[in-house]
Amino acid sequence: MARPKHELMRADIALDRSSGIPLDRQIADGIIKAIVNGALRPGDNLMPIRRIASALGVARATVDAAYALLVAEGYIKTARSRGSFVSVDLPARAQPPICEKKNAAQKPVSRYRALLANAMQELLPQKNVPLAIVGTSPEANPGKEFAAILQRVNRRSMLDMVYSHPSGLDALKAEICRIASRLRGVRARPEQVIVTSGSQLGLTMTLLGLFNAGDAVLFEDPGYPLLHGTAELCGLKPIFTPIDAEGLNLKAGLSMAPDARGVYLTPSHQCPLGMMMSLKRRHEVLRWACESGAWIIEDDYDSELRYGGNLPYPSLQGMDTGENVIYVGTFSKVLFPGLRLGYLIVPEQLVDLFSGLRLLIDRQGQELYQAAVAQYIHEGFYEPHIKHMRQIFEARRTYLLAACRREFGDWGEFSSGEQGMHVVFRFHNQDIDDAALQRLCLEQGVETRHLSSFYHNHPPQKGLVLGFGFYTESQILSAVSRIGYVLRHDFSAWGPQESARQEP
Ligand SMILES: Cc1ncc(COP(=O)(O)O)c(C=O)c1O
């Protein structure tokens, strides 16, 4: 006796017109369900389109489209002689599962699971709202010139973009070499440039390329949190080294690890405290590297932006007379972070090593963006853009400092140097919970970073790290007054006497 297939199919196809899922997809899914649970078997004929359409109250074209989906996905076939029927070779998804037991949760994965889960808790980027440190804004971005170049490059170069050298496009390497030498005093030839996907990849490559698992490497404390996790991932023994007014205290680091194999530094603008490494310390660290064979990783992330009429301080790489420094640069700050373009400038003897690393890690970079940035620099837009950013950022920085001083200046003081994209406000009362303060500010729509989150082993300083460059004066004013409100409303016990008395 013929099976009442159409009854089964109707039972499986419950259309939900409010779900937002197209009706043809819903019909196809209903039929797939009937196939998977065995109600329709390989070879079974399907109801004619006309009947199914009238049974479901939909247009014939909708059922037509559903059947077309099922044909494309391999669930059904059609033949002139017999209409539509269930495929004999069903796709794997329609077969009964090989194993009922689902134990993915217990399957062993790498020992870094907790570290990586923690990174997703603690290290996600800030939202693009005031006063996030890095962002984009209509006034301070590479703008229409970059967009036009990108379009042009896109049209012209698609056919040229094949597998290429892992170290990056020659045109971009030449331009990077030129600007790094002009703006940062770097001494190198274009061959020494390795283009990376932002400095994060560049920094990871330095840790993998220069050291072996178990090696002691000095890291700044407080320092760049994203790199602390990476050091652990690379199996290194990070030696968290204190920062004082002159920058990283090398002697203190070496007293903890006399055999340290290298050091990571932000010498032009310490992240996050903002000081420049003193000349004495620069010489000390360069001499140590030269004598001991240790490596210096110089992260020069935002020093193009120096204010007060001062030129950026030259890079450590430019002062090096040996081949001890690996210079790490990025376009995330002066162009935009989503570009994911950065670079290493490495000693000549390491060019093959770092090219090989890039090849094995992710083969090569995205050439479209490399070509566009090379052209943007080549056509002379890059340096005027930086000058323009510097002017806007300096005015906004001054505005932010004045607004904060008015709003909550008696709670602490600013301590950062005159450059970059952030300022640090350190509280007089160091018992304040700056992590809770950051959370409450975010509830008010204001991004900050609590200073203590940059510390690893050393007693954390409590404060707020504030960005300013991507926001208008009125956005800055409103954000600062909301921080002031949170301080007075939720933290009055840690504030100055006057603020406590002003509370209702
Ligand atoms: C110290 C430091 N280095 C580098 C970067 C830039 O990272 P990337 O080039 O991966 O975007 C940042 C960005 O916040 C930073 O703070």
XYZ file of C-alpha atoms and ligand atoms in Angstrom:
520
model
C 0.000 0.000 0.000
C 1.297 3.471 -0.894
C 2.513 5.433 2.121
C 0.665 8.717 2.858
C 3.792 10.764 2.330
C 2.074 14.059 1.924
C 0.488 13.774 5.396
C 3.904 13.255 6.943
C 5.335 16.126 5.005
C 2.593 18.453 6.030
C 3.135 17.511 9.653
C 6.813 18.418 9.276
C 6.294 21.712 7.579
C 5.019 24.176 10.111
C 5.469 27.574 8.515
C 6.225 30.465 10.811
C 5.617 33.664 8.889
C 6.952 35.875 11.679
C 10.353 34.127 11.969
C 12.130 36.138 9.275
C 13.268 32.851 7.645
C 12.222 32.778 3.962
C 9.270 30.436 3.329
C 11.147 28.411 0.686
C 13.879 27.718 3.263
C 11.291 26.674 5.835
C 9.647 24.278 3.376
C 13.010 22.807 2.368
C 13.985 22.386 6.046
C 10.699 20.629 6.776
C 11.350 18.133 3.990
C 14.967 17.631 5.143
C 13.631 16.893 8.634
C 11.285 14.274 7.208
C 14.224 12.705 5.338
C 16.520 12.747 8.376
C 13.949 11.177 10.703
C 13.112 8.517 8.142
C 9.580 9.645 7.329
C 10.721 10.063 3.742
C 13.138 7.442 2.470
C 15.595 7.433 -0.449
C 13.626 6.962 -3.663
C 10.286 8.181 -2.234
C 8.380 10.525 -4.503
C 7.559 14.009 -3.247
C 4.124 15.557 -3.485
C 3.556 17.543 -6.692
C 4.381 21.205 -6.303
C 0.808 22.317 -6.986
C -0.594 20.180 -4.147
C 1.992 21.108 -1.601
C 1.514 24.800 -2.461
C -2.204 24.625 -1.931
C -1.837 22.511 1.240
C 0.522 25.091 2.770
C -1.236 28.160 1.397
C 1.824 29.458 -0.464
C 2.553 30.325 -4.087
C 3.757 27.548 -6.398
C 6.920 29.600 -7.045
C 7.770 29.315 -3.328
C 7.594 25.515 -3.403
C 9.503 25.573 -6.673
C 12.249 27.544 -4.955
C 12.239 25.112 -1.989
C 12.664 22.138 -4.331
C 15.470 23.961 -6.127
C 17.246 24.388 -2.783
C 16.821 20.681 -2.051
C 18.207 19.741 -5.452
C 21.185 22.057 -4.964
C 21.882 20.591 -1.533
C 21.628 17.018 -2.812
C 18.526 15.905 -0.862
C 16.246 15.392 -3.856
C 16.484 14.767 -7.563
C 14.026 15.436 -10.342
C 13.387 13.368 -13.453
C 10.960 14.161 -16.239
C 9.539 10.650 -16.020
C 8.744 10.629 -12.294
C 8.855 14.173 -10.867
C 10.802 14.918 -7.694
C 12.034 12.147 -5.387
C 14.399 11.705 -2.431
C 18.027 11.138 -3.508
C 19.476 7.697 -3.128
C 22.931 9.208 -2.272
C 21.925 11.489 0.540
C 24.367 14.135 1.814
C 26.177 13.186 5.037
C 23.998 15.555 7.089
C 20.961 13.434 6.305
C 22.582 10.185 7.447
C 22.012 9.005 11.021
C 24.903 10.179 13.264
C 27.864 7.788 13.498
C 28.143 8.379 17.218
C 25.376 9.539 19.549
C 27.723 10.517 22.357
C 28.679 14.182 22.252
C 31.826 14.735 24.289
C 33.471 17.724 22.631
C 33.425 19.523 25.967
C 35.742 16.961 27.528
C 38.050 16.469 24.550
C 41.578 17.525 25.367
C 42.777 20.757 23.752
C 46.015 22.688 24.150
C 47.141 23.550 27.664
C 46.603 27.203 26.789
C 42.820 26.909 26.977
C 42.570 28.874 30.253
C 45.009 31.533 29.025
C 43.015 32.005 25.832
C 39.677 32.072 27.634
C 41.122 34.666 29.980
C 42.304 36.759 27.021
C 38.712 36.837 25.770
C 37.579 38.003 29.208
C 40.236 40.597 29.896
C 41.776 41.770 26.655
C 39.014 42.452 24.186
C 39.286 45.851 22.502
C 37.471 48.867 23.830
C 34.218 49.951 22.205
C 34.597 52.826 19.747
C 33.038 55.359 22.143
C 34.611 58.219 24.125
C 37.232 57.930 25.612
C 38.587 54.780 23.990
C 42.264 55.107 23.166
C 42.248 53.871 19.584
C 39.403 54.406 17.153
C 38.369 56.283 14.090
C 36.720 59.629 13.581
C 35.513 61.735 10.656
C 38.121 64.439 11.373
C 41.172 62.293 11.955
C 41.417 59.495 9.423
C 43.152 58.987 6.091
C 39.860 59.927 4.450
C 38.787 60.227 0.890
C 42.313 60.109 -0.541
C 42.851 56.669 0.941
C 39.408 55.476 -0.166
C 40.081 56.630 -3.744
C 43.480 54.911 -3.822
C 41.966 51.736 -2.448
C 39.382 51.710 -5.235
C 41.987 52.370 -7.865
C 44.296 49.662 -6.552
C 41.374 47.289 -6.303
C 40.424 47.763 -9.949
C 43.934 47.624 -11.288
C 45.734 44.991 -9.305
C 43.417 42.078 -8.787
C 45.032 39.980 -11.491
C 48.524 40.637 -10.122
C 47.661 39.463 -6.654
C 48.956 35.939 -6.502
C 51.114 34.207 -3.917
C 54.050 36.496 -3.341
C 57.013 36.978 -1.059
C 56.041 36.533 2.605
C 57.957 39.632 3.679
C 55.512 41.921 1.843
C 55.231 44.028 -1.302
C 58.486 45.668 -2.373
C 56.723 48.992 -2.958
C 55.429 49.090 0.616
C 58.747 47.955 2.093
C 60.498 50.810 0.278
C 57.964 53.381 1.536
C 58.104 52.057 5.114
C 61.871 52.261 5.043
C 61.694 55.860 3.868
C 59.164 57.057 6.471
C 60.770 55.122 9.331
C 64.065 56.744 8.488
C 62.620 60.264 8.057
C 60.188 60.246 10.948
C 61.849 57.864 13.406
C 65.545 57.927 12.597
C 65.559 54.202 11.808
C 68.605 53.007 9.856
C 67.823 50.195 7.451
C 67.480 49.108 3.851
C 64.070 48.144 2.380
C 65.098 44.476 2.387
C 65.131 44.592 6.182
C 61.400 45.361 6.366
C 58.969 42.513 7.035
C 55.350 43.571 6.633
C 53.055 42.076 9.278
C 49.385 41.993 10.089
C 49.491 44.784 12.684
C 52.189 44.897 15.314
C 50.539 42.056 17.213
C 51.703 39.576 14.587
C 55.072 41.329 14.407
C 55.548 41.102 18.165
C 54.459 37.460 18.231
C 56.966 36.761 15.460
C 59.766 38.380 17.436
C 59.016 36.190 20.452
C 58.920 33.056 18.295
C 61.864 33.988 16.102
C 64.351 35.221 18.690
C 63.803 32.935 21.674
C 63.304 29.341 22.727
C 60.711 28.015 25.135
C 61.865 28.590 28.702
C 64.047 31.622 27.860
C 63.877 34.508 30.303
C 62.819 37.752 28.615
C 62.320 41.104 30.349
C 58.910 42.746 29.981
C 57.841 46.145 31.227
C 55.661 46.120 34.365
C 53.308 47.921 33.943
C 53.274 47.036 30.282
C 51.281 46.139 27.191
C 48.861 43.445 28.412
C 48.274 41.866 25.006
C 51.888 40.830 24.868
C 52.017 39.217 28.307
C 49.618 36.492 27.165
C 51.557 36.069 23.929
C 54.790 35.555 25.874
C 53.124 32.739 27.796
C 51.759 31.273 24.569
C 55.302 31.209 23.165
C 56.480 29.310 26.266
C 58.764 32.114 27.483
C 59.644 32.952 31.058
C 58.541 36.584 31.299
C 60.492 38.615 33.841
C 58.241 41.489 34.855
C 60.621 44.393 35.301
C 59.739 47.597 37.154
C 59.407 50.964 35.459
C 60.678 54.115 37.138
C 60.898 57.733 36.005
C 63.596 56.822 33.439
C 61.725 53.869 31.938
C 62.536 50.172 32.332
C 64.941 49.507 35.169
C 67.364 47.125 33.486
C 69.415 46.457 36.628
C 66.296 45.372 38.518
C 65.350 43.058 35.652
C 68.806 41.507 35.412
C 68.919 40.986 39.159
C 65.883 38.693 38.719
C 67.218 37.034 35.555
C 70.936 37.572 34.908
C 70.694 35.234 31.923
C 67.815 37.124 30.242
C 67.893 36.625 26.481
C 66.107 39.815 25.551
C 63.892 42.708 26.489
C 60.627 44.162 25.178
C 60.498 47.955 25.380
C 58.290 50.936 24.511
C 61.150 53.429 24.851
C 59.607 56.408 23.053
C 56.335 56.373 24.993
C 56.134 53.837 27.777
C 52.885 51.882 27.610
C 50.950 52.925 29.627
C 52.771 55.428 31.875
C 53.948 57.601 29.010
C 57.536 58.533 29.902
C 60.365 58.455 27.417
C 63.271 56.178 28.285
C 66.187 58.319 29.434
C 69.329 58.547 27.328
C 71.306 56.915 30.129
C 68.978 53.909 30.175
C 68.979 53.684 26.372
C 72.768 53.431 26.390
C 72.649 50.930 29.235
C 70.231 48.629 27.461
C 72.039 48.889 24.098
C 75.396 48.122 25.780
C 73.923 45.131 27.616
C 72.438 43.756 24.398
C 75.705 44.201 22.554
C 77.819 42.578 25.266
C 75.502 39.715 26.201
C 74.026 38.874 22.787
C 70.526 39.692 24.066
C 67.844 41.060 21.737
C 65.914 44.321 22.094
C 62.350 44.435 20.801
C 61.421 48.084 20.314
C 57.643 48.632 20.090
C 57.284 52.114 18.609
C 53.518 52.176 18.503
C 52.504 55.855 18.594
C 55.532 58.117 18.690
C 54.740 59.921 15.427
C 52.365 61.974 17.573
C 54.484 64.199 19.774
C 53.147 67.547 20.958
C 54.362 70.872 22.299
C 56.260 71.662 19.087
C 58.729 68.848 19.790
C 59.927 66.470 17.136
C 59.443 62.788 17.886
C 62.358 61.387 19.879
C 64.555 59.167 17.668
C 64.072 55.442 17.875
C 66.366 53.160 19.826
C 67.034 51.291 16.584
C 68.585 54.463 15.142
C 70.972 54.719 18.114
C 72.088 51.094 17.897
C 75.568 50.561 16.549
C 75.321 46.770 16.579
C 72.493 44.684 15.221
C 70.649 44.271 18.462
C 67.277 45.909 17.877
C 64.163 44.611 16.162
C 61.976 47.638 15.466
C 58.196 47.082 15.513
C 55.900 49.628 13.852
C 52.189 49.814 13.119
C 49.696 51.698 10.953
C 46.930 51.007 13.482
C 47.308 54.345 15.194
C 47.955 56.835 12.429
C 45.792 55.165 9.778
C 43.267 52.843 11.432
C 43.344 49.592 13.432
C 41.104 47.532 11.119
C 43.715 47.887 8.383
C 45.833 45.297 10.215
C 49.124 46.482 8.824
C 52.356 46.741 10.737
C 55.994 45.964 10.138
C 59.233 44.715 11.584
C 62.580 46.217 10.709
C 65.106 43.521 11.449
C 68.891 43.174 11.281
C 70.034 41.903 7.877
C 71.083 38.538 9.286
C 67.470 37.910 10.432
C 65.625 38.728 7.195
C 65.345 35.087 6.115
C 64.363 33.945 9.571
C 61.477 36.423 9.812
C 60.378 35.892 6.207
C 60.266 32.171 6.920
C 58.227 32.768 10.052
C 55.682 34.814 8.180
C 55.505 32.107 5.520
C 54.810 29.358 8.035
C 52.410 31.363 10.191
C 50.163 32.842 7.510
C 51.971 32.720 4.214
C 51.812 36.413 3.284
C 49.876 39.591 3.953
C 46.847 41.069 2.236
C 48.340 42.676 -0.831
C 45.426 44.937 -1.615
C 45.926 46.964 1.528
C 49.699 46.815 1.237
C 49.498 48.246 -2.275
C 47.052 50.945 -1.189
C 49.168 52.088 1.772
C 52.313 52.085 -0.382
C 50.527 54.313 -2.893
C 49.110 56.564 -0.170
C 52.607 57.204 1.156
C 54.121 57.441 -2.323
C 51.631 60.102 -3.450
C 52.627 62.251 -0.479
C 49.491 61.965 1.659
C 50.973 60.219 4.689
C 53.097 62.925 6.275
C 50.513 65.725 5.879
C 47.952 63.338 7.392
C 50.155 62.792 10.434
C 50.698 66.548 10.767
C 46.932 67.088 10.590
C 46.321 64.380 13.194
C 48.973 65.863 15.442
C 47.243 69.270 15.359
C 43.806 67.835 16.076
C 45.072 65.487 18.748
C 47.109 68.149 20.510
C 44.104 70.486 20.749
C 41.882 67.680 22.006
C 44.465 66.521 24.504
C 44.722 70.036 25.937
C 40.927 70.195 26.073
C 40.659 66.841 27.855
C 43.303 67.733 30.440
C 41.559 71.035 31.234
C 38.130 69.384 31.437
C 39.387 66.631 33.762
C 41.199 69.112 35.973
C 38.012 71.155 36.312
C 35.796 68.136 36.895
C 37.912 65.948 39.188
C 41.404 67.486 39.249
C 41.593 67.316 43.052
C 41.247 63.512 42.969
C 44.676 62.928 41.443
C 47.147 64.044 38.818
C 48.167 63.439 35.243
C 51.490 61.741 34.719
C 51.885 60.938 31.027
C 54.351 62.432 28.555
C 53.409 64.896 25.818
C 52.688 62.444 23.053
C 50.640 59.559 21.818
C 46.955 58.852 22.077
C 46.320 58.527 25.778
C 46.861 60.253 29.090
C 47.121 58.657 32.537
C 45.271 60.056 35.539
C 46.659 58.628 38.791
C 44.506 58.862 41.927
C 45.881 60.376 45.132
C 43.960 57.793 47.126
C 45.459 54.515 45.961
C 42.813 52.413 47.747
C 40.268 53.215 45.046
C 39.025 50.205 43.028
C 39.835 51.429 39.526
C 38.483 48.244 37.881
C 35.052 48.912 39.419
C 35.363 52.535 38.346
C 36.023 51.450 34.747
C 32.943 49.197 34.829
C 30.704 51.945 36.176
C 32.005 54.478 33.659
C 31.200 52.020 30.870
C 27.654 51.759 32.200
C 27.555 55.522 31.627
C 28.773 54.997 28.041
C 32.377 56.051 28.690
C 35.376 53.856 27.839
C 38.420 54.040 30.080
C 41.155 51.542 30.947
C 41.973 51.097 34.616
C 45.658 51.639 35.195
C 46.022 48.627 37.502
C 45.152 46.292 34.595
C 48.540 47.063 33.021
C 50.433 45.725 36.064
C 51.530 42.154 36.410
C 53.720 41.485 39.478
C 54.436 44.910 40.871
C 52.019 46.689 43.205
C 49.502 48.256 40.834
C 48.990 51.986 40.658
C 45.341 53.011 40.573
C 44.193 55.377 37.884
C 42.481 55.793 34.541
C 43.978 55.656 31.062
C 42.005 57.973 28.794
C 42.029 58.471 25.034
C 41.076 61.762 23.442
C 42.007 61.984 19.770
C 38.918 60.598 18.094
C 36.320 62.676 19.934
C 34.968 66.169 19.536
C 35.195 68.684 22.366
C 31.548 68.186 23.253
C 31.987 64.396 23.363
C 35.042 64.836 25.586
C 33.213 67.234 27.868
C 30.241 64.959 28.248
C 32.441 61.891 28.919
C 34.536 63.721 31.486
C 31.471 64.978 33.326
C 30.100 61.418 33.421
C 33.387 60.175 34.931
C 33.125 62.997 37.470
C 29.580 61.968 38.265
C 30.583 58.303 38.814
C 33.473 59.365 41.062
C 31.328 61.606 43.233
C 28.350 59.280 43.224
C 30.029 55.895 43.794
C 33.524 56.607 45.096
C 33.134 59.610 47.386
C 34.808 57.731 50.254
C 38.049 57.681 48.199
C 37.856 61.271 47.013
C 39.093 64.553 48.388
C 37.244 66.022 51.377
C 35.539 68.689 49.259
C 34.040 66.197 46.831
C 32.702 64.092 49.696
C 31.032 67.129 51.235
C 29.382 68.125 47.958
C 27.431 64.876 47.878
C 23.696 65.302 48.527
C 51.958 49.106 23.196
C 51.217 48.851 21.927
N 51.836 48.280 20.903
C 51.210 48.068 19.722
C 49.899 48.432 19.533
C 49.250 48.282 18.165
O 48.759 47.056 17.944
P 48.353 46.563 16.483
O 49.363 47.095 15.514
O 48.407 45.082 16.600
O 46.994 47.079 16.193
C 49.195 48.991 20.579
C 47.761 49.284 20.395
O 47.017 49.566 21.271
C 49.876 49.235 21.800
O 49.233 49.814 22.819
